[in-house]
Tab-separated table of C-alpha atoms and ligand atoms in Angstrom:
chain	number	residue	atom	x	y	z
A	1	UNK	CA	101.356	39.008	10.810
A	2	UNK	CA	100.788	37.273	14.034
A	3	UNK	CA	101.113	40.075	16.941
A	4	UNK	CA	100.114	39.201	20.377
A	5	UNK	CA	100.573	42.695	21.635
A	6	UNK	CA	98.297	44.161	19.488
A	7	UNK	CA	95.613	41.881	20.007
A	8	UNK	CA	95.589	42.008	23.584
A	9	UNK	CA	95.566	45.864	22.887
A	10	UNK	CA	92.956	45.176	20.862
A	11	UNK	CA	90.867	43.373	23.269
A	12	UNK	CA	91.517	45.530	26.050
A	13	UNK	CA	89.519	47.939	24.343
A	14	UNK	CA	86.191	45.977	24.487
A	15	UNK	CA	86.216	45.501	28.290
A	16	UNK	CA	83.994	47.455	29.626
A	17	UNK	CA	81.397	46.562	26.606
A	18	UNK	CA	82.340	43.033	27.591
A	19	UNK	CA	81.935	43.132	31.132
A	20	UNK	CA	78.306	44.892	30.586
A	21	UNK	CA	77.153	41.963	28.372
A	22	UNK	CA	78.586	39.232	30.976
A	23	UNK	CA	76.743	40.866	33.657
A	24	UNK	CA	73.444	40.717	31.419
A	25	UNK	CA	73.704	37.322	30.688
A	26	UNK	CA	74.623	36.582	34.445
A	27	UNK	CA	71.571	38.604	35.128
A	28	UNK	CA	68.875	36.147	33.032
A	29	UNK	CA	70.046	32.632	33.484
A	30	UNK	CA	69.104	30.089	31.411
A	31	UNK	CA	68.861	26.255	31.996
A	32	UNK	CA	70.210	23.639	29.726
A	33	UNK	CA	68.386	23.519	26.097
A	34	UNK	CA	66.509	26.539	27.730
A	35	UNK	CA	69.024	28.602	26.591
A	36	UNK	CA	66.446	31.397	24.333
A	37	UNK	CA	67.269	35.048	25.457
A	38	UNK	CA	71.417	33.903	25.739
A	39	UNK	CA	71.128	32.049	21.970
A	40	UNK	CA	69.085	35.568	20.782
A	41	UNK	CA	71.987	37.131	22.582
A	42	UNK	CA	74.832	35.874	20.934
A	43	UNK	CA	73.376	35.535	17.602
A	44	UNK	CA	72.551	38.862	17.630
A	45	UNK	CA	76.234	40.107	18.992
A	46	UNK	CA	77.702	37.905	16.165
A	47	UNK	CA	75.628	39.526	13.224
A	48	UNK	CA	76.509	43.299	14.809
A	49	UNK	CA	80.404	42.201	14.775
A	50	UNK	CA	80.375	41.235	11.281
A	51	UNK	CA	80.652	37.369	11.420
A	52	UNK	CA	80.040	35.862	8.272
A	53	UNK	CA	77.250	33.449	9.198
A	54	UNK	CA	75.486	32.824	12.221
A	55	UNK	CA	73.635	29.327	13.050
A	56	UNK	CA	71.134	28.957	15.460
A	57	UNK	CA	69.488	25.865	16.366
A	58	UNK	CA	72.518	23.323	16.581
A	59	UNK	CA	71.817	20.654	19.067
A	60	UNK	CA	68.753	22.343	20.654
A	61	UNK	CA	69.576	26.016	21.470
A	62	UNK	CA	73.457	26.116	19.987
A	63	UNK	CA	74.844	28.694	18.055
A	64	UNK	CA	77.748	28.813	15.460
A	65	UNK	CA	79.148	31.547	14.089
A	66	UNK	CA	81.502	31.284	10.953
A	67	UNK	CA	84.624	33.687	10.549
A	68	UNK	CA	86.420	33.376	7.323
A	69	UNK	CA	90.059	34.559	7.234
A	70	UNK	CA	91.563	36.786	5.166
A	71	UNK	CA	93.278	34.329	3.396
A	72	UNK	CA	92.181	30.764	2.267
A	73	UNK	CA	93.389	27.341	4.155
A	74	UNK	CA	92.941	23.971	4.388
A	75	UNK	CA	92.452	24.319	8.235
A	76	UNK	CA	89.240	25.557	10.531
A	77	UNK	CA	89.893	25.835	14.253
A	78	UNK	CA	86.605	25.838	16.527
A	79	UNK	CA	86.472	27.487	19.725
A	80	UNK	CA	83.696	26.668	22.496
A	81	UNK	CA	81.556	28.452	24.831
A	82	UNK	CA	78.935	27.334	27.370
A	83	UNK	CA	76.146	29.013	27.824
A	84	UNK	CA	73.804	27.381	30.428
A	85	UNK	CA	73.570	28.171	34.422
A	86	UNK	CA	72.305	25.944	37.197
A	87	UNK	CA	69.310	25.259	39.305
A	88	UNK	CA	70.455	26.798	42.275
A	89	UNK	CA	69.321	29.971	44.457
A	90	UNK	CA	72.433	32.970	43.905
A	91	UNK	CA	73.214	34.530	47.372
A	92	UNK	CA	75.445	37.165	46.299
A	93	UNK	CA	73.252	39.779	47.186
A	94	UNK	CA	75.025	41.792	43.596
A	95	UNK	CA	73.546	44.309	41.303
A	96	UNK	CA	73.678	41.985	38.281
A	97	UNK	CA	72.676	38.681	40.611
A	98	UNK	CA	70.103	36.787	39.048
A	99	UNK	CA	66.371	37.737	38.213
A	100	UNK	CA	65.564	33.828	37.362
A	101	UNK	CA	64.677	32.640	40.949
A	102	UNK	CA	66.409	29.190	41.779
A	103	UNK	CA	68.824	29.423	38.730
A	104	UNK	CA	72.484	30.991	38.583
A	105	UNK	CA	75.479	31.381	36.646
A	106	UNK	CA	77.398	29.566	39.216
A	107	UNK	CA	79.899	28.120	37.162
A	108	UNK	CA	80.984	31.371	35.466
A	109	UNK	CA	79.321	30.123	31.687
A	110	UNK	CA	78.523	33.759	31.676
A	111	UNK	CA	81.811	34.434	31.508
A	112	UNK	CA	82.959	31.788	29.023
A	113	UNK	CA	80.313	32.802	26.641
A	114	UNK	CA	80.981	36.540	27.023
A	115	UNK	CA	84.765	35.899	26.586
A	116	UNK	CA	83.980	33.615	23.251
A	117	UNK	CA	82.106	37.012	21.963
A	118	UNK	CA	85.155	39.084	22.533
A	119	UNK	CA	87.309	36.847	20.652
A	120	UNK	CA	84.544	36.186	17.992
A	121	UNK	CA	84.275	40.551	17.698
A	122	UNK	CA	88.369	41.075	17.438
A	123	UNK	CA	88.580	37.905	14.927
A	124	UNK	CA	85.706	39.761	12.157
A	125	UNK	CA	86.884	43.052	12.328
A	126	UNK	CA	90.829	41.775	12.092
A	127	UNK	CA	90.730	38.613	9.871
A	128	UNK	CA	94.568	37.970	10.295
A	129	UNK	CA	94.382	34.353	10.091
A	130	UNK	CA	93.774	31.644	6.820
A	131	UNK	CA	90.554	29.059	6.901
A	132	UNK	CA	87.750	29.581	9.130
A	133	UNK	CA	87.476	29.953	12.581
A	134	UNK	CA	83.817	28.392	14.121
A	135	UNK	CA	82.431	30.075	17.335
A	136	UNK	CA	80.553	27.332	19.183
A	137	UNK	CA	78.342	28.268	21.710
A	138	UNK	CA	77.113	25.190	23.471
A	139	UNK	CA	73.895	24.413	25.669
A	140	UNK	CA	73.525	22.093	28.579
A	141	UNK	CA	77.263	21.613	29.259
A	142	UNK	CA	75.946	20.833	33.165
A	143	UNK	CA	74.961	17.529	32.870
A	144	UNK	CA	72.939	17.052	29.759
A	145	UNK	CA	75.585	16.636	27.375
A	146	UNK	CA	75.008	19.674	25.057
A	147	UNK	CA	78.102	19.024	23.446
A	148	UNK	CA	77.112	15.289	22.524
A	149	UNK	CA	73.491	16.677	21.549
A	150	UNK	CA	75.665	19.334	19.193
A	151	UNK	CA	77.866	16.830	17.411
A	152	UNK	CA	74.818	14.055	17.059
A	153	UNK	CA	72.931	17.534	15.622
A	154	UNK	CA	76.363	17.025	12.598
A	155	UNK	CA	78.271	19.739	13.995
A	156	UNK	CA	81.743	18.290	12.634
A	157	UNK	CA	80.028	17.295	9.543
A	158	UNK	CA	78.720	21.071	8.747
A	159	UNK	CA	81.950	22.758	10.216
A	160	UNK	CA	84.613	20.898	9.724
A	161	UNK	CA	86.968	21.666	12.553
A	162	UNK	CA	90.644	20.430	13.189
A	163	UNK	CA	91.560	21.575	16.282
A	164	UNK	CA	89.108	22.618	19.572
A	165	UNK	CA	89.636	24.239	22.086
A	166	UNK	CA	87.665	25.165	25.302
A	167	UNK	CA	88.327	26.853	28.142
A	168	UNK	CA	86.910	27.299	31.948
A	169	UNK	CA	87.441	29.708	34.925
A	170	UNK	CA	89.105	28.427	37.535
A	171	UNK	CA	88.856	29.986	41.225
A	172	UNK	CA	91.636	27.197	41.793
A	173	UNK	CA	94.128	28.801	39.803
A	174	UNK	CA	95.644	32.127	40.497
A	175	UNK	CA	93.760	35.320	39.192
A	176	UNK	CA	96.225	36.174	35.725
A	177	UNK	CA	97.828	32.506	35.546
A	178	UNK	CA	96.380	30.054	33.218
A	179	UNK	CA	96.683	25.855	33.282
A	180	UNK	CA	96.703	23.321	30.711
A	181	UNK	CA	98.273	20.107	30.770
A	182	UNK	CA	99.029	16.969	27.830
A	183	UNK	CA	96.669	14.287	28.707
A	184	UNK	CA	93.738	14.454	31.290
A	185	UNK	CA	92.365	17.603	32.669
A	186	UNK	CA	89.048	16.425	34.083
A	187	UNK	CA	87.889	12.794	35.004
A	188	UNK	CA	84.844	10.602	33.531
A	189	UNK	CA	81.856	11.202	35.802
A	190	UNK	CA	79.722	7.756	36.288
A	191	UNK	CA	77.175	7.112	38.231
A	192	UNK	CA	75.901	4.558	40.044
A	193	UNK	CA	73.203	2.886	41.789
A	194	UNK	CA	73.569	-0.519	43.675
A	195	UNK	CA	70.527	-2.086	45.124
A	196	UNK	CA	70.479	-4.433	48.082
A	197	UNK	CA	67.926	-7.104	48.295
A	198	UNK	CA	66.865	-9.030	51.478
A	199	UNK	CA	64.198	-10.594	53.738
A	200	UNK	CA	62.671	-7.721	55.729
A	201	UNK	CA	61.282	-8.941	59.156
A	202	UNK	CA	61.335	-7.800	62.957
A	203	UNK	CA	64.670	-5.934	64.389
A	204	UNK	CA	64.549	-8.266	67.702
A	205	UNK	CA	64.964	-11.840	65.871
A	206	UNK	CA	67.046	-11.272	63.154
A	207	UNK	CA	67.581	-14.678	62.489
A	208	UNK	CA	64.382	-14.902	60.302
A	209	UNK	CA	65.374	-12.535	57.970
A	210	UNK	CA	68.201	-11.100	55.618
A	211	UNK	CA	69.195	-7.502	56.581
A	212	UNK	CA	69.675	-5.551	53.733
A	213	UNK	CA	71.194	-2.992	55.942
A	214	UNK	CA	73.765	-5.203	57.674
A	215	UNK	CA	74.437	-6.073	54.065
A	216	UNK	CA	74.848	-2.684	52.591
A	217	UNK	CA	77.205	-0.923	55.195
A	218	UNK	CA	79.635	-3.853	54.399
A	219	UNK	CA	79.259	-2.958	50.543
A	220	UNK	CA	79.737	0.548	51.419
A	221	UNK	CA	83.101	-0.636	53.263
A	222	UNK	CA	84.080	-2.840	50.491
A	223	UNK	CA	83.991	-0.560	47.477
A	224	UNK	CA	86.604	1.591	48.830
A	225	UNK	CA	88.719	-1.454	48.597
A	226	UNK	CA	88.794	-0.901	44.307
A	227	UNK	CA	90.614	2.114	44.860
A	228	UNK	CA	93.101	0.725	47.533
A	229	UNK	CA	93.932	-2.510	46.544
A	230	UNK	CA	93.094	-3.125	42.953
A	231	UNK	CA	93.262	0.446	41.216
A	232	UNK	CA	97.790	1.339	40.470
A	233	UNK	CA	98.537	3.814	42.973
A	234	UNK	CA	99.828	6.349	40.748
A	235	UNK	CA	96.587	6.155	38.938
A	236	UNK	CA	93.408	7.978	40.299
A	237	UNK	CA	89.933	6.786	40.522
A	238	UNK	CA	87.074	8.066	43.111
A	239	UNK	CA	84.441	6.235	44.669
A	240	UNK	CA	81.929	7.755	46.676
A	241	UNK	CA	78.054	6.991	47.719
A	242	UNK	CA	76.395	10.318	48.055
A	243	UNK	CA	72.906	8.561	49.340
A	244	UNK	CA	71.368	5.892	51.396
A	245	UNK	CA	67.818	4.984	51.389
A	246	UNK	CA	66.543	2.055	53.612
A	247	UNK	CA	64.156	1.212	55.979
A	248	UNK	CA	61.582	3.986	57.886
A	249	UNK	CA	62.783	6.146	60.226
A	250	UNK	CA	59.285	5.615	62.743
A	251	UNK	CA	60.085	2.371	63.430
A	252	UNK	CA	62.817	0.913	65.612
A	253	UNK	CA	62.495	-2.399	64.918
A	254	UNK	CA	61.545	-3.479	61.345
A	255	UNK	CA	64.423	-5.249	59.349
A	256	UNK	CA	63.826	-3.393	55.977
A	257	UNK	CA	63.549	-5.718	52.278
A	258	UNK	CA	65.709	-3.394	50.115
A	259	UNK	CA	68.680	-1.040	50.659
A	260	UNK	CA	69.688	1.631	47.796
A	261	UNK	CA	72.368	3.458	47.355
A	262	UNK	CA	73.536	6.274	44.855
A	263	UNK	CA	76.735	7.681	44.023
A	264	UNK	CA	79.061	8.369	41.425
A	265	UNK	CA	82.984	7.094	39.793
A	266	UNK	CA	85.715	9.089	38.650
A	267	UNK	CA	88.400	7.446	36.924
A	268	UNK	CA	90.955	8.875	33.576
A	269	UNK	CA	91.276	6.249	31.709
A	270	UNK	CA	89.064	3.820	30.161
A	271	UNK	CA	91.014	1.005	31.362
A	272	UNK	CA	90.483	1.799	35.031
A	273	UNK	CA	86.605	2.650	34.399
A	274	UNK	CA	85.909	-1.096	33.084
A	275	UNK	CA	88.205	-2.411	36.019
A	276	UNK	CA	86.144	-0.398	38.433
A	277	UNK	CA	82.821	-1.334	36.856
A	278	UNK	CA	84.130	-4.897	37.166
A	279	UNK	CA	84.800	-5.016	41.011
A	280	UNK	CA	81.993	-2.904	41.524
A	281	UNK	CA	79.553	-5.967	40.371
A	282	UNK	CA	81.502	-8.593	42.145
A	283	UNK	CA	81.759	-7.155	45.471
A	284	UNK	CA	78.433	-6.041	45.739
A	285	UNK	CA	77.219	-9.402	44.286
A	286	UNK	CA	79.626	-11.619	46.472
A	287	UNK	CA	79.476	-9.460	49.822
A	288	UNK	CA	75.690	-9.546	49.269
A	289	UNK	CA	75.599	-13.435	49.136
A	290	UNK	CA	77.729	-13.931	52.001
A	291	UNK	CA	75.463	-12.339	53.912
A	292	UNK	CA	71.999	-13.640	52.863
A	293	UNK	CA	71.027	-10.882	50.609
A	294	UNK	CA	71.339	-10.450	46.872
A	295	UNK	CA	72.738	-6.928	45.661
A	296	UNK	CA	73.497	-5.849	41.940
A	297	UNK	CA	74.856	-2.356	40.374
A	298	UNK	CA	73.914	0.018	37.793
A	299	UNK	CA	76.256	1.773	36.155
A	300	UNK	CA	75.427	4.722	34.341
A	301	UNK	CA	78.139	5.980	31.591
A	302	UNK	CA	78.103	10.294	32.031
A	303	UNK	CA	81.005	12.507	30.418
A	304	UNK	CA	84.045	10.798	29.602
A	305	UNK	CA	87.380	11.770	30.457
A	306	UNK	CA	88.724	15.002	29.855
A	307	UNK	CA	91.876	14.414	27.689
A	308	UNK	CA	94.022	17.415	26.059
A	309	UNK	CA	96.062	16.379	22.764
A	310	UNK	CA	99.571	16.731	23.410
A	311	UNK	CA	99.958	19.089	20.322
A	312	UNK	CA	96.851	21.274	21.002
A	313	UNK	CA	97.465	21.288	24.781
A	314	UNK	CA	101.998	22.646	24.002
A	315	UNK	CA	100.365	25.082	21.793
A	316	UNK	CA	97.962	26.594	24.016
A	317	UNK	CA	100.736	26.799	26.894
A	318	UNK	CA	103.276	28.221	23.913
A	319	UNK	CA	99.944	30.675	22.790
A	320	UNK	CA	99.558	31.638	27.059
A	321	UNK	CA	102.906	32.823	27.769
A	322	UNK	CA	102.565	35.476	25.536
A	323	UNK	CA	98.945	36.449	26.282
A	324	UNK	CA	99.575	35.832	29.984
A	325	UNK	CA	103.022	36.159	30.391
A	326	UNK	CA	105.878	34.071	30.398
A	327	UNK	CA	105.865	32.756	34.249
A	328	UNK	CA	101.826	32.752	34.559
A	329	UNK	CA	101.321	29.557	32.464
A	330	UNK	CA	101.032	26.554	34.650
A	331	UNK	CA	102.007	22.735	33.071
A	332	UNK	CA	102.580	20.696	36.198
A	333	UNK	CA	99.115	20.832	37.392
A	334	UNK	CA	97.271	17.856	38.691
A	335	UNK	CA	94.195	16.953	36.435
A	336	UNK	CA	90.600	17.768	38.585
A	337	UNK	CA	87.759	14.538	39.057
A	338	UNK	CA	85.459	17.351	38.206
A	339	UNK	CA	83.449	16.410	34.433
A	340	UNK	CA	83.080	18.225	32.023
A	341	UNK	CA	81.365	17.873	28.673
A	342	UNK	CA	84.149	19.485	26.306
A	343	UNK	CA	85.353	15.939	26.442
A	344	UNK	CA	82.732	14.400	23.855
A	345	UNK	CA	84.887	17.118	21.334
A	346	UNK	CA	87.830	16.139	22.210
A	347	UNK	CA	87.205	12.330	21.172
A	348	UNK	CA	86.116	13.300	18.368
A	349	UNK	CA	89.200	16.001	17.122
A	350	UNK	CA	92.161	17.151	18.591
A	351	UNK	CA	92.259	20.217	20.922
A	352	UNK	CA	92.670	21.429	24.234
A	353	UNK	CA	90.673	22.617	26.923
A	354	UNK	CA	92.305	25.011	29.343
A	355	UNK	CA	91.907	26.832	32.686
A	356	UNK	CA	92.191	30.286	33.270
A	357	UNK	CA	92.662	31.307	36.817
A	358	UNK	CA	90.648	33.689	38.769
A	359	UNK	CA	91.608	32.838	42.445
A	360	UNK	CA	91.523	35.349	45.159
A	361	UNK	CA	91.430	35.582	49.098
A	362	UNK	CA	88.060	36.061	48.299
A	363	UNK	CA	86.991	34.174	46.078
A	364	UNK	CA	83.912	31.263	46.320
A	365	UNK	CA	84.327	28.227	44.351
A	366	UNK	CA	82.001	27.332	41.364
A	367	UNK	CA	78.734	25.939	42.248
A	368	UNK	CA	78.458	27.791	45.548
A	369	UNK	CA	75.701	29.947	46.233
A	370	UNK	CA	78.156	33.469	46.740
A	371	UNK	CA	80.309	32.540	43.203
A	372	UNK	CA	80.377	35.181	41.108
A	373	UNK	CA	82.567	35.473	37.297
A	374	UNK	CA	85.537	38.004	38.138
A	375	UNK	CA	85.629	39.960	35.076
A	376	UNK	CA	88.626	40.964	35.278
A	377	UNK	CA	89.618	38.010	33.372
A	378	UNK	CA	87.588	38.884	29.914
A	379	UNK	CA	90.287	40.125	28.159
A	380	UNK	CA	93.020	37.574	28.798
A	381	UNK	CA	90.588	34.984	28.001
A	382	UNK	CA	88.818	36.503	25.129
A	383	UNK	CA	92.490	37.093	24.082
A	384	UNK	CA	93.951	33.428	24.397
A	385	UNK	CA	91.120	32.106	22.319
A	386	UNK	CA	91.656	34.530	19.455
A	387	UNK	CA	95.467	34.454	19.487
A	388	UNK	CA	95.083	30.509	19.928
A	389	UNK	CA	93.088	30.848	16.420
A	390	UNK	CA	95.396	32.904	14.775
A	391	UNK	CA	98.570	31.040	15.701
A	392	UNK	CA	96.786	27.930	14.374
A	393	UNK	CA	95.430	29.164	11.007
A	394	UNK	CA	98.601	31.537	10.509
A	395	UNK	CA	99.737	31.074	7.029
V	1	ZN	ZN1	79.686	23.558	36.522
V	2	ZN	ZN1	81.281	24.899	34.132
């Protein structure tokens, strides 16, 4: 029988041995596919809880483990973890801060996977639930697409899932609310490069050249034009150029030949990214012309668009209220331009990814140098995904 109260119970009790394995793991971070003592970790934690199998190796350094149910069924739910940190220096000055110099658990993985365990430990010893439930621990989710290098590695085709679900801290939530939302959660994170060619010659006669630069800080001006004029306002997209390279900094009067730029898009839905893509090429191409030069744009597909199923994403919300309460689930939440690799699951099966909330007066945000995982969220987190399972597979 499905009982939320006595699984929270339940998990409750494995806090403290939760919180000591999050603050190992945050303790020896691992970078993407380099994910060996964390893998070793969770394999290990699996086997000691009694999962039935335990796969190592998917995608690079991912790790499934299989829980069977008690009963049979013709449905398998999968729940995911992250497991990889960044390449960034930790300032937090804590006991468990990390021993890898210039890598950190900045965006609370540590927590994620740590949370997955506690869900994976309370689903093997209680079994109240038909089918099977996969544990998928992922690498790389920061920008190498460990989820896409999981699923290309035949994760669907080996554990056949019907319904995912993810989840991520949030230190732009509320510490004990939770958010999910139908439709998009996090945006499609392109990138782009857009080169300007022109005729480099001397600063005082510009007349015998093309100025690249001249040429470039009107394409700069120009983009930002997709997102006013072309883009429907109650749709989102970003723009931004995050770097500038042109010309030498010693000299005050050489015209440089090229001008490059680097930045990245953020749109929701696939219409918008091909209309962006589209006016990204003919301003840069046109602006360019007009003024001497020739310019042209790469653009470089990253995560797609983070987009809940309307079914997975009422369920989790229905699922929260009891494991968070009844007023500490949040619907009407704006969807972040963040990226996030969960999405390469979720256009492939239904599911839901979900934030749980975890902000304070104090708190950093993730990525920043001070972040830390508040552990205080372990159990409602560990809880959601196991109660998520067994109100999907109840029978
Ligand atoms: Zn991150
Ligand atoms: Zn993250």
């Amino acid at each position: 029988m499905y009982n939320p109260n006595k699984l929270k119970a339940s998990i409750e009790a494995f806090h403290s041995e939760l919180t000591e394995i999050r603050r190992d793991i945050h303790t020896h971070p691992e970078h993407a596919y380099k994910e060996h003592r964390t893998a070793a970790l969770v394999a290990e934690r699996l086997k000691a809880y009694g999962v039935d199998e335990v796969h190592t190796g998917v995608g690079g350094t991912g790790v499934v483990g299989v829980i069977k149910g008690s009963r049979a069924g013709a449905r398998n739910v999968g729940l995911r973890a992250d497991m990889d940190c960044l390449a960034m220096s930790e300032e937090t000055k804590l006991p468990w801060a990390s021993k890898n110099i210039g890598y950190m658990h900045a965006c609370g993985h540590d927590g994620h996977t740590t949370m997955l365990l506690g869900a994976a430990k309370y689903l093997a010893k209680t079994r109240n639930f038909s089918g099977n439930v996969y544990c998928v621990f992922q690498p790389a989710e920061e920008g190498q697409a460990g989820a896409k290098a999981m699923l290309d590695d035949g994760l669907l085709e080996r554990f056949p899932i019907h319904a995912f679900y993810g989840l991520h801290n949030a230190p732009w939530v509320p510490l004990g609310k939770m958010a999910v939302r139908n439709g998009a959660m996090m945006a499609a994170a392109d990138r782009i490069e857009i080169v300007v060619e022109g005729k480099g010659g001397h600063g005082g006669m510009p007349q015998f050249s093309a100025d690249p630069i001249l040429a470039a800080g009107h394409v700069l001006t120009a983009i930002q034009s997709i997102a006013s004029r072309n883009v429907d306002p109650a749709d989102s997209v970003v723009v931004s150029v995050c770097g500038i390279e042109g010309g030498v900094m010693n000299t005050y009067n050489v015209i440089p030949r090229q001008v490059r730029m680097v930045g990245t898009v953020r749109t929701y839905r696939k219409e918008t990214q091909a209309l962006v893509k589209q006016k990204l090429e003919l301003i840069v191409a046109n602006t360019c012309a007009a003024l001497g030069c020739t310019g042209s744009v790469e653009f470089m597909n990253g995560y797609p668009a983070t987009i809940n199923h309307k079914r997975e994403a009422e369920l989790s919300a229905d699922v929260g209220r009891e494991v968070f309460g009844p007023d500490n689930v949040i619907t009407e939440i704006f969807p972040n331009t963040g990226g996030e690799d969960f999405a390469f699951f979720l256009e492939a099966v239904p599911g839901a990814y979900i934030w749980v909330g975890q902000k304070t007066d104090t708190s950093f945000p993730i990525h920043h140098s001070c972040y830390d995982f508040d552990d205080r969220i372990i159990p409602s987190g560990a809880g959601l995904l196991a109660a998520i399972a067994e109100r999907e597979l109840v029978s």
